[in-house]
mmCIF file of C-alpha atoms and ligand atoms in Angstrom:
data_model
loop_
_atom_site.group_PDB
_atom_site.id
_atom_site.type_symbol
_atom_site.label_atom_id
_atom_site.label_comp_id
_atom_site.label_asym_id
_atom_site.label_seq_id
_atom_site.Cartn_x
_atom_site.Cartn_y
_atom_site.Cartn_z
ATOM 1 C CA MET A 1 -23.252 177.963 -100.204
ATOM 2 C CA LYS A 2 -22.452 181.687 -100.097
ATOM 3 C CA LYS A 3 -23.168 183.809 -97.046
ATOM 4 C CA PHE A 4 -26.596 185.427 -97.233
ATOM 5 C CA ARG A 5 -26.255 189.191 -97.169
ATOM 6 C CA LYS A 6 -29.613 190.932 -96.961
ATOM 7 C CA LYS A 7 -29.773 193.662 -99.560
ATOM 8 C CA LEU A 8 -29.972 197.270 -98.373
ATOM 9 C CA VAL A 9 -31.181 200.265 -100.361
ATOM 10 C CA ALA A 10 -30.532 203.729 -98.922
ATOM 11 C CA GLY A 11 -31.819 207.018 -100.277
ATOM 12 C CA ASN A 12 -29.451 209.973 -99.926
ATOM 13 C CA TRP A 13 -31.674 213.025 -100.287
ATOM 14 C CA LYS A 14 -28.691 215.401 -100.049
ATOM 15 C CA MET A 15 -29.611 219.100 -99.580
ATOM 16 C CA ASN A 16 -33.147 218.680 -100.913
ATOM 17 C CA LYS A 17 -36.690 218.829 -99.499
ATOM 18 C CA THR A 18 -38.386 221.083 -97.025
ATOM 19 C CA VAL A 19 -39.921 219.372 -94.014
ATOM 20 C CA ALA A 20 -43.316 219.187 -95.733
ATOM 21 C CA ASP A 21 -41.824 217.787 -98.953
ATOM 22 C CA ALA A 22 -39.755 215.278 -97.013
ATOM 23 C CA GLN A 23 -42.834 214.081 -95.114
ATOM 24 C CA LYS A 24 -44.695 213.649 -98.382
ATOM 25 C CA LEU A 25 -41.869 211.632 -99.967
ATOM 26 C CA ALA A 26 -41.451 209.477 -96.859
ATOM 27 C CA ASP A 27 -45.207 208.907 -96.736
ATOM 28 C CA GLY A 28 -45.290 207.664 -100.316
ATOM 29 C CA ILE A 29 -42.349 205.340 -99.719
ATOM 30 C CA LYS A 30 -43.907 204.052 -96.517
ATOM 31 C CA ASP A 31 -47.220 203.322 -98.220
ATOM 32 C CA ALA A 32 -45.506 201.407 -101.006
ATOM 33 C CA LEU A 33 -43.000 199.505 -98.881
ATOM 34 C CA ALA A 34 -44.719 199.010 -95.546
ATOM 35 C CA ASP A 35 -44.848 195.266 -96.193
ATOM 36 C CA CYS A 36 -41.292 194.936 -97.578
ATOM 37 C CA ARG A 37 -39.248 192.715 -95.265
ATOM 38 C CA GLU A 38 -36.855 191.242 -97.824
ATOM 39 C CA VAL A 39 -34.773 194.418 -98.239
ATOM 40 C CA ASP A 40 -33.442 196.836 -95.619
ATOM 41 C CA VAL A 41 -34.629 200.315 -96.598
ATOM 42 C CA VAL A 42 -32.959 203.456 -95.214
ATOM 43 C CA LEU A 43 -33.989 207.080 -95.766
ATOM 44 C CA CYS A 44 -31.346 209.785 -95.285
ATOM 45 C CA PRO A 45 -33.063 213.192 -95.408
ATOM 46 C CA PRO A 46 -31.269 216.433 -94.530
ATOM 47 C CA PHE A 47 -30.787 217.090 -90.787
ATOM 48 C CA THR A 48 -33.726 219.498 -90.758
ATOM 49 C CA ALA A 49 -36.172 216.770 -91.812
ATOM 50 C CA LEU A 50 -34.837 213.862 -89.712
ATOM 51 C CA LYS A 51 -37.405 214.240 -86.959
ATOM 52 C CA ALA A 52 -40.370 214.569 -89.308
ATOM 53 C CA VAL A 53 -39.311 211.654 -91.518
ATOM 54 C CA GLY A 54 -38.576 209.580 -88.407
ATOM 55 C CA GLU A 55 -42.155 210.143 -87.271
ATOM 56 C CA VAL A 56 -43.545 209.084 -90.656
ATOM 57 C CA ILE A 57 -41.602 205.803 -90.711
ATOM 58 C CA ASP A 58 -41.973 205.074 -87.012
ATOM 59 C CA ALA A 59 -43.241 201.528 -86.414
ATOM 60 C CA THR A 60 -42.295 200.385 -89.915
ATOM 61 C CA SER A 61 -39.214 198.421 -90.969
ATOM 62 C CA ILE A 62 -37.839 201.489 -92.791
ATOM 63 C CA LYS A 63 -34.894 203.005 -90.942
ATOM 64 C CA LEU A 64 -33.582 206.542 -90.635
ATOM 65 C CA GLY A 65 -30.073 207.640 -91.593
ATOM 66 C CA ALA A 66 -28.129 210.910 -91.594
ATOM 67 C CA GLN A 67 -25.792 212.177 -94.293
ATOM 68 C CA ASN A 68 -22.919 213.289 -92.059
ATOM 69 C CA MET A 69 -21.904 213.892 -88.440
ATOM 70 C CA HIS A 70 -19.035 215.302 -86.403
ATOM 71 C CA TRP A 71 -16.486 213.096 -84.662
ATOM 72 C CA GLU A 72 -16.836 214.743 -81.257
ATOM 73 C CA ALA A 73 -19.752 213.952 -78.966
ATOM 74 C CA SER A 74 -20.427 217.603 -78.032
ATOM 75 C CA GLY A 75 -18.676 220.946 -77.620
ATOM 76 C CA ALA A 76 -17.794 224.163 -79.378
ATOM 77 C CA TYR A 77 -18.204 223.050 -83.003
ATOM 78 C CA THR A 78 -20.578 225.632 -84.449
ATOM 79 C CA GLY A 79 -22.874 224.234 -87.078
ATOM 80 C CA GLU A 80 -22.036 220.588 -86.416
ATOM 81 C CA ILE A 81 -24.166 217.625 -85.337
ATOM 82 C CA SER A 82 -22.930 214.705 -83.218
ATOM 83 C CA GLY A 83 -23.651 211.005 -83.318
ATOM 84 C CA SER A 84 -25.547 211.080 -80.031
ATOM 85 C CA MET A 85 -27.774 213.866 -81.424
ATOM 86 C CA LEU A 86 -28.573 211.603 -84.366
ATOM 87 C CA ARG A 87 -29.364 208.668 -82.082
ATOM 88 C CA ASP A 88 -31.606 211.022 -80.140
ATOM 89 C CA LEU A 89 -33.647 211.402 -83.342
ATOM 90 C CA TYR A 90 -33.766 207.591 -83.780
ATOM 91 C CA CYS A 91 -31.211 207.454 -86.582
ATOM 92 C CA HIS A 92 -29.731 204.006 -87.138
ATOM 93 C CA TYR A 93 -27.328 204.782 -89.985
ATOM 94 C CA VAL A 94 -25.019 207.576 -91.061
ATOM 95 C CA ILE A 95 -23.394 208.131 -94.463
ATOM 96 C CA LEU A 96 -19.719 209.042 -94.026
ATOM 97 C CA GLY A 97 -17.067 210.149 -96.498
ATOM 98 C CA HIS A 98 -19.433 210.822 -99.376
ATOM 99 C CA SER A 99 -17.396 212.129 -102.327
ATOM 100 C CA GLU A 100 -19.248 215.459 -102.122
ATOM 101 C CA ARG A 101 -18.036 215.823 -98.533
ATOM 102 C CA ARG A 102 -14.546 214.783 -99.536
ATOM 103 C CA SER A 103 -14.328 217.166 -102.497
ATOM 104 C CA TYR A 104 -16.376 220.216 -101.391
ATOM 105 C CA PHE A 105 -15.644 220.133 -97.656
ATOM 106 C CA GLY A 106 -12.125 218.758 -97.633
ATOM 107 C CA GLU A 107 -12.865 215.556 -95.736
ATOM 108 C CA THR A 108 -9.771 213.411 -95.680
ATOM 109 C CA ASN A 109 -9.554 209.705 -94.946
ATOM 110 C CA ASP A 110 -8.336 210.616 -91.469
ATOM 111 C CA VAL A 111 -11.440 212.722 -90.821
ATOM 112 C CA VAL A 112 -13.648 209.935 -92.161
ATOM 113 C CA ASN A 113 -11.874 207.456 -89.880
ATOM 114 C CA ARG A 114 -12.530 209.650 -86.825
ATOM 115 C CA LYS A 115 -16.174 209.938 -87.803
ATOM 116 C CA VAL A 116 -16.497 206.189 -88.335
ATOM 117 C CA LYS A 117 -15.155 205.532 -84.836
ATOM 118 C CA ALA A 118 -17.471 208.168 -83.344
ATOM 119 C CA ALA A 119 -20.462 206.726 -85.209
ATOM 120 C CA LEU A 120 -19.756 203.230 -83.891
ATOM 121 C CA GLY A 121 -19.340 204.714 -80.425
ATOM 122 C CA ALA A 122 -22.801 206.271 -80.772
ATOM 123 C CA LYS A 123 -24.317 202.953 -81.939
ATOM 124 C CA LEU A 124 -24.829 204.155 -85.502
ATOM 125 C CA ILE A 125 -24.069 201.995 -88.521
ATOM 126 C CA PRO A 126 -21.662 203.873 -90.800
ATOM 127 C CA ILE A 127 -22.147 203.670 -94.559
ATOM 128 C CA VAL A 128 -18.635 204.578 -95.684
ATOM 129 C CA CYS A 129 -18.275 205.851 -99.249
ATOM 130 C CA VAL A 130 -15.254 205.252 -101.445
ATOM 131 C CA GLY A 131 -14.713 205.751 -105.153
ATOM 132 C CA GLU A 132 -12.343 207.058 -107.773
ATOM 133 C CA THR A 133 -12.577 210.074 -110.061
ATOM 134 C CA LEU A 134 -12.704 209.716 -113.835
ATOM 135 C CA GLN A 135 -9.098 210.871 -114.107
ATOM 136 C CA GLU A 136 -8.011 208.204 -111.667
ATOM 137 C CA ARG A 137 -9.951 205.529 -113.569
ATOM 138 C CA ASP A 138 -8.565 206.690 -116.900
ATOM 139 C CA ALA A 139 -5.072 206.482 -115.442
ATOM 140 C CA GLY A 140 -5.780 202.911 -114.324
ATOM 141 C CA ARG A 141 -5.399 203.912 -110.655
ATOM 142 C CA MET A 142 -8.916 203.079 -109.466
ATOM 143 C CA GLN A 143 -7.980 200.062 -107.336
ATOM 144 C CA GLU A 144 -5.031 201.849 -105.742
ATOM 145 C CA VAL A 145 -7.243 204.854 -104.874
ATOM 146 C CA VAL A 146 -10.109 202.808 -103.489
ATOM 147 C CA GLU A 147 -7.820 200.535 -101.471
ATOM 148 C CA SER A 148 -6.095 203.539 -99.934
ATOM 149 C CA GLN A 149 -9.474 205.075 -99.011
ATOM 150 C CA LEU A 150 -10.519 201.794 -97.392
ATOM 151 C CA VAL A 151 -7.282 201.211 -95.511
ATOM 152 C CA HIS A 152 -7.211 204.716 -94.044
ATOM 153 C CA SER A 153 -10.927 205.388 -93.540
ATOM 154 C CA LEU A 154 -11.399 202.010 -91.849
ATOM 155 C CA ALA A 155 -8.144 201.940 -89.873
ATOM 156 C CA ASP A 156 -7.964 200.554 -86.320
ATOM 157 C CA LEU A 157 -11.548 199.389 -86.011
ATOM 158 C CA GLY A 158 -10.690 195.917 -84.709
ATOM 159 C CA GLU A 159 -13.692 193.618 -84.577
ATOM 160 C CA ARG A 160 -16.030 196.517 -85.223
ATOM 161 C CA LEU A 161 -14.946 196.549 -88.857
ATOM 162 C CA GLY A 162 -17.667 193.926 -89.286
ATOM 163 C CA GLU A 163 -20.348 196.520 -88.485
ATOM 164 C CA ILE A 164 -19.460 198.784 -91.395
ATOM 165 C CA ILE A 165 -21.263 199.049 -94.711
ATOM 166 C CA VAL A 166 -19.151 200.234 -97.645
ATOM 167 C CA ALA A 167 -20.635 202.080 -100.611
ATOM 168 C CA TYR A 168 -18.626 202.051 -103.812
ATOM 169 C CA GLU A 169 -19.501 205.294 -105.573
ATOM 170 C CA PRO A 170 -17.365 206.101 -108.609
ATOM 171 C CA VAL A 171 -17.272 209.903 -108.584
ATOM 172 C CA TRP A 172 -17.782 210.015 -112.353
ATOM 173 C CA ALA A 173 -21.111 208.229 -111.981
ATOM 174 C CA ILE A 174 -22.619 210.386 -109.223
ATOM 175 C CA GLY A 175 -25.413 212.595 -110.467
ATOM 176 C CA THR A 176 -24.100 212.364 -114.015
ATOM 177 C CA GLY A 177 -26.521 209.820 -115.459
ATOM 178 C CA ARG A 178 -23.441 207.797 -116.351
ATOM 179 C CA THR A 179 -23.479 204.476 -114.490
ATOM 180 C CA ALA A 180 -20.704 201.968 -114.014
ATOM 181 C CA SER A 181 -21.542 198.908 -116.077
ATOM 182 C CA PRO A 182 -22.562 195.893 -114.008
ATOM 183 C CA GLU A 183 -19.176 194.327 -114.862
ATOM 184 C CA GLN A 184 -17.184 197.413 -113.822
ATOM 185 C CA ALA A 185 -19.158 197.653 -110.583
ATOM 186 C CA GLN A 186 -18.838 193.923 -109.845
ATOM 187 C CA ASP A 187 -15.078 193.995 -110.481
ATOM 188 C CA MET A 188 -14.606 196.822 -108.012
ATOM 189 C CA HIS A 189 -16.931 195.270 -105.432
ATOM 190 C CA ALA A 190 -14.989 191.995 -105.616
ATOM 191 C CA PHE A 191 -11.777 193.990 -105.221
ATOM 192 C CA ILE A 192 -13.215 195.845 -102.194
ATOM 193 C CA ARG A 193 -14.243 192.566 -100.576
ATOM 194 C CA GLU A 194 -10.718 191.273 -101.065
ATOM 195 C CA ALA A 195 -9.239 194.475 -99.612
ATOM 196 C CA VAL A 196 -11.544 194.262 -96.582
ATOM 197 C CA GLY A 197 -10.433 190.645 -96.211
ATOM 198 C CA LYS A 198 -6.842 191.835 -95.958
ATOM 199 C CA LEU A 199 -7.884 194.353 -93.308
ATOM 200 C CA GLY A 200 -10.126 192.209 -91.149
ATOM 201 C CA GLY A 201 -10.161 188.646 -92.433
ATOM 202 C CA VAL A 202 -12.103 186.731 -95.045
ATOM 203 C CA GLU A 203 -15.021 185.954 -92.725
ATOM 204 C CA THR A 204 -15.628 189.659 -91.988
ATOM 205 C CA ALA A 205 -15.315 190.492 -95.688
ATOM 206 C CA SER A 206 -17.735 187.791 -96.747
ATOM 207 C CA LYS A 207 -20.395 189.138 -94.373
ATOM 208 C CA MET A 208 -19.909 192.833 -95.168
ATOM 209 C CA ARG A 209 -22.578 194.542 -97.252
ATOM 210 C CA LEU A 210 -21.195 196.497 -100.184
ATOM 211 C CA LEU A 211 -23.516 198.987 -101.874
ATOM 212 C CA TYR A 212 -23.174 200.478 -105.328
ATOM 213 C CA GLY A 213 -23.945 204.173 -105.822
ATOM 214 C CA GLY A 214 -23.803 206.312 -108.948
ATOM 215 C CA SER A 215 -26.854 207.049 -111.094
ATOM 216 C CA MET A 216 -28.649 203.868 -110.074
ATOM 217 C CA LYS A 217 -32.133 204.049 -111.605
ATOM 218 C CA PRO A 218 -35.017 201.600 -112.018
ATOM 219 C CA ASP A 219 -33.799 200.648 -115.494
ATOM 220 C CA ASN A 220 -30.253 199.687 -114.487
ATOM 221 C CA ALA A 221 -30.910 198.510 -110.928
ATOM 222 C CA VAL A 222 -31.834 194.932 -111.811
ATOM 223 C CA ALA A 223 -28.554 194.233 -113.627
ATOM 224 C CA LEU A 224 -26.421 195.966 -111.001
ATOM 225 C CA LEU A 225 -28.161 194.296 -108.065
ATOM 226 C CA ALA A 226 -27.844 190.878 -109.697
ATOM 227 C CA GLN A 227 -24.043 191.002 -109.375
ATOM 228 C CA PRO A 228 -22.742 188.612 -106.723
ATOM 229 C CA ASP A 229 -20.825 191.213 -104.691
ATOM 230 C CA ILE A 230 -23.354 194.058 -104.931
ATOM 231 C CA ASP A 231 -25.517 193.967 -101.830
ATOM 232 C CA GLY A 232 -27.665 197.009 -102.460
ATOM 233 C CA GLY A 233 -27.586 200.613 -103.536
ATOM 234 C CA LEU A 234 -26.961 204.119 -102.271
ATOM 235 C CA ILE A 235 -29.326 206.206 -104.336
ATOM 236 C CA GLY A 236 -29.166 209.959 -104.905
ATOM 237 C CA GLY A 237 -31.314 211.476 -107.652
ATOM 238 C CA ALA A 238 -33.716 208.557 -107.973
ATOM 239 C CA ALA A 239 -34.343 208.599 -104.216
ATOM 240 C CA LEU A 240 -36.120 211.946 -104.529
ATOM 241 C CA GLU A 241 -39.029 210.427 -106.364
ATOM 242 C CA THR A 242 -41.285 207.844 -104.728
ATOM 243 C CA ARG A 243 -41.893 205.661 -107.770
ATOM 244 C CA ALA A 244 -38.254 205.433 -108.854
ATOM 245 C CA PHE A 245 -36.979 204.680 -105.351
ATOM 246 C CA VAL A 246 -39.648 202.066 -104.714
ATOM 247 C CA GLU A 247 -38.872 200.363 -108.037
ATOM 248 C CA ILE A 248 -35.192 200.160 -107.114
ATOM 249 C CA VAL A 249 -36.072 198.633 -103.742
ATOM 250 C CA ARG A 250 -38.308 196.105 -105.489
ATOM 251 C CA ALA A 251 -35.455 195.264 -107.875
ATOM 252 C CA ALA A 252 -33.398 194.344 -104.803
ATOM 253 C CA ILE A 253 -35.881 191.728 -103.564
ATOM 254 C CA PRO A 254 -34.116 188.379 -103.945
ATOM 255 C CA LYS A 255 -35.584 185.930 -106.409
ATOM 256 C CA ARG A 256 -36.398 182.629 -104.788
ATOM 257 C CA GLU A 257 -34.492 179.792 -106.392
ATOM 258 C CA PRO A 258 -36.197 176.396 -106.601
ATOM 259 C CA GLY A 259 -35.364 174.246 -103.586
ATOM 260 C CA LEU A 260 -33.620 177.016 -101.654
ATOM 261 C CA PRO A 261 -34.909 179.417 -99.008
ATOM 262 C CA ALA A 262 -35.721 182.934 -100.285
ATOM 263 C CA GLY A 263 -32.653 185.074 -100.705
ATOM 264 C CA THR A 264 -30.140 182.247 -100.927
ATOM 265 C CA VAL A 265 -27.552 182.860 -103.585
ATOM 266 C CA GLU A 266 -26.017 179.800 -105.288
HETATM 267 C C1 LIG B 301 -24.990 209.668 -104.298
HETATM 268 O O1 LIG B 301 -24.719 210.858 -104.270
HETATM 269 O O2 LIG B 301 -24.771 208.963 -103.290
HETATM 270 C C2 LIG B 301 -25.539 209.118 -105.531
HETATM 271 C C3 LIG B 301 -25.386 207.839 -105.741
HETATM 272 O O3 LIG B 301 -26.152 210.012 -106.371
HETATM 273 P P1 LIG B 301 -26.869 209.675 -107.771
HETATM 274 O O4 LIG B 301 -27.688 208.424 -107.558
HETATM 275 O O5 LIG B 301 -27.691 210.853 -108.074
HETATM 276 O O6 LIG B 301 -25.778 209.421 -108.754
#
């Protein structure tokens, strides 16, 4: 029997929503998913709305995440936010190495690695993003690129590698409406699991949750989430709308198979 990996769906709201709009969105999601225990749900609003969204989802199973953090705990880093500041606002997760951070803000694998270590040190669960550009895919280099991102972003974590969540987000699928096919996504997720196995052992790899991100919508979520190595989604555009996000979360609820406990695969 395969390891049971509880599915996780995280909404990355990016640089969207005022505090009032964020509260409204969180409220709608909370009302629809208050009773959802089968899927881990994470909301990642902008820094400015973390406190307000945290208050809305307080005492529910929905968890709060941030979209970035600095690798130092405090100090003269104007405009930055540390892991302990995020914990102070009851964040449980932090997205690190998103392709928008890598491409617009020059985040290298080394920077991501420092942030991952700092996040773990602050008791945050890092959701580490990897993914190739269209050029890299067209050149047949997607596995090489993704493996290099994994090896360097997740270097020297020791046993704590097991606490990481990896999101595979092909850059060409982010915000473009163009999704990886379920087969393309599954192939890369299986490859990532193998690469993590080389880094930290097969047991760690088999337990690690791997999310897919890139134009996941209610109409393609079912097929993507049915793939054996896809353990959830990191959602951008569709996370900004209550109905779409809730439908994706519902698509992640495991179907009970006759004779097996809910959520068991195979
Ligand atoms: C993202 O940016 O993490 C993302 C997956 O965006 P979208 O769903 O809009 O493609």
